[in-house]
Coordinates of C-alpha atoms in Angstrom, one line a residue:
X436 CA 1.6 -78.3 -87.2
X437 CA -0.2 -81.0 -85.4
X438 CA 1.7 -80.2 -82.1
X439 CA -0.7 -80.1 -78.8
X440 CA -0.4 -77.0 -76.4
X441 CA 0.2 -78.1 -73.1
X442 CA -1.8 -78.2 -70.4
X443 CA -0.5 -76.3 -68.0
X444 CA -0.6 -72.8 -70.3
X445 CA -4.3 -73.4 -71.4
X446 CA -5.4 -73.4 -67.4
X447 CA -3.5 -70.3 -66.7
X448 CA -5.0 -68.8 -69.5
X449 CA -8.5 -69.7 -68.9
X450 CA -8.2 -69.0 -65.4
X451 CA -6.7 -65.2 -66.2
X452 CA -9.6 -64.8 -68.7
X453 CA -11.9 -65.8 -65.8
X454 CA -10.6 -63.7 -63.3
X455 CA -10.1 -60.6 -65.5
X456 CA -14.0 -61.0 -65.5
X457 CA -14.3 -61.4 -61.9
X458 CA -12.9 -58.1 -61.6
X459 CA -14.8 -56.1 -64.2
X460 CA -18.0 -57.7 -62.2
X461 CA -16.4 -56.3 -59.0
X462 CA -15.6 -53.1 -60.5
X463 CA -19.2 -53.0 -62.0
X464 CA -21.0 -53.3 -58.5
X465 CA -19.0 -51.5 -56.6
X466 CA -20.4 -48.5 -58.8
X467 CA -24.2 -49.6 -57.5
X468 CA -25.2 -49.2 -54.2
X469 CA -26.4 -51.8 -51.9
X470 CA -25.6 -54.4 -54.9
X471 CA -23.5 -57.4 -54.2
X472 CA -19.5 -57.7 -54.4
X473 CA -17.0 -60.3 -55.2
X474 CA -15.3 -60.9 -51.9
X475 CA -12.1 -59.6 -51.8
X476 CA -10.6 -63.6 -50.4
X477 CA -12.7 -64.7 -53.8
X478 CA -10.2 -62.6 -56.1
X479 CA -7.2 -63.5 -54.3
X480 CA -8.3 -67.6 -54.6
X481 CA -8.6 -66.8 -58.2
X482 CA -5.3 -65.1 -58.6
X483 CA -3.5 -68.3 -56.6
X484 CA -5.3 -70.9 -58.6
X485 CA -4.0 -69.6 -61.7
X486 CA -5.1 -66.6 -62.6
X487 CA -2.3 -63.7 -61.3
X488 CA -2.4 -62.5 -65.1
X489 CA -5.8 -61.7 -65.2
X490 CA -6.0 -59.7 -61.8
X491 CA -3.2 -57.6 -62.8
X492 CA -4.6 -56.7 -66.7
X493 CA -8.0 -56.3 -64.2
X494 CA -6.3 -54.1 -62.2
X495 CA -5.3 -51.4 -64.7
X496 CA -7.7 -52.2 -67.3
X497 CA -10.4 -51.2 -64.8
X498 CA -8.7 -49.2 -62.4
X499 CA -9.8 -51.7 -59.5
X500 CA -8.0 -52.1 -56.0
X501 CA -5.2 -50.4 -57.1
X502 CA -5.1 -48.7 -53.6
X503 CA -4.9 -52.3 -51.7
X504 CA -1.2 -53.5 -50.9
X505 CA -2.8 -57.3 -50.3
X506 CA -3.4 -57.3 -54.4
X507 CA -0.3 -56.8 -55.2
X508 CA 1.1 -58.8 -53.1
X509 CA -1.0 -61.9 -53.2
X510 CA -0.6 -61.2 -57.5
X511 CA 3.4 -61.5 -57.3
X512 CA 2.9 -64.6 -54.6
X513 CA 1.4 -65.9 -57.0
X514 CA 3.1 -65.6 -60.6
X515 CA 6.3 -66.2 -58.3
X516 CA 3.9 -70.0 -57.1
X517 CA 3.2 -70.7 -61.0
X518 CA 6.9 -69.9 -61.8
X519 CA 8.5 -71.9 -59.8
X520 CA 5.7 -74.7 -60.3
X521 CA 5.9 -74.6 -64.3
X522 CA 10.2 -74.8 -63.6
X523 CA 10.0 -77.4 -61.4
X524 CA 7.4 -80.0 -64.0
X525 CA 9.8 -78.5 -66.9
X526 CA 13.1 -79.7 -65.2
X527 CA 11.4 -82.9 -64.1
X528 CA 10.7 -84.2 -67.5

């Protein structure tokens, strides 16, 4: 009890949460016509600054760019990034 949650975890979280949301939006539009999309370099920033949980939960829960390659790729850059980051602070302590 009493113990603080670090950083690090909260961000990823928040930015997952954020990015899950980004893609329902994009999902959202891209059933309207003529109405305006997330750019596709947006959702990748979003998945590199943090956020790789959220676009793949965004990915199935919506049933969004699941035909791209890039998505998938970019998503395991970048929980393989935040790995390696959150290892390296961790054995640095």
């Amino acid at each position: 009890a009493g113990r603080k949650l670090p950083l690090y975890p909260c961000l990823l979280f928040c930015r997952s949460v954020v990015t899950f949301l980004f893609y329902g939006y994009d999902k959202h539009q891209s059933e309207k016509d003529g109405a305006w999309r997330v750019p596709e370099a947006v959702l990748h920033l979003l998945s590199l600054a943090g956020g790789f949980v959220g676009a793949f939960l965004g990915r199935r829960f919506y049933r969004h760019k699941t035909q791209k390659i890039a998505f998938i790729i970019v998503i395991v850059l970048s929980a393989l990034l935040h790995i390696a980051l959150s290892l390296y602070f961790w054995l640095a302590r």
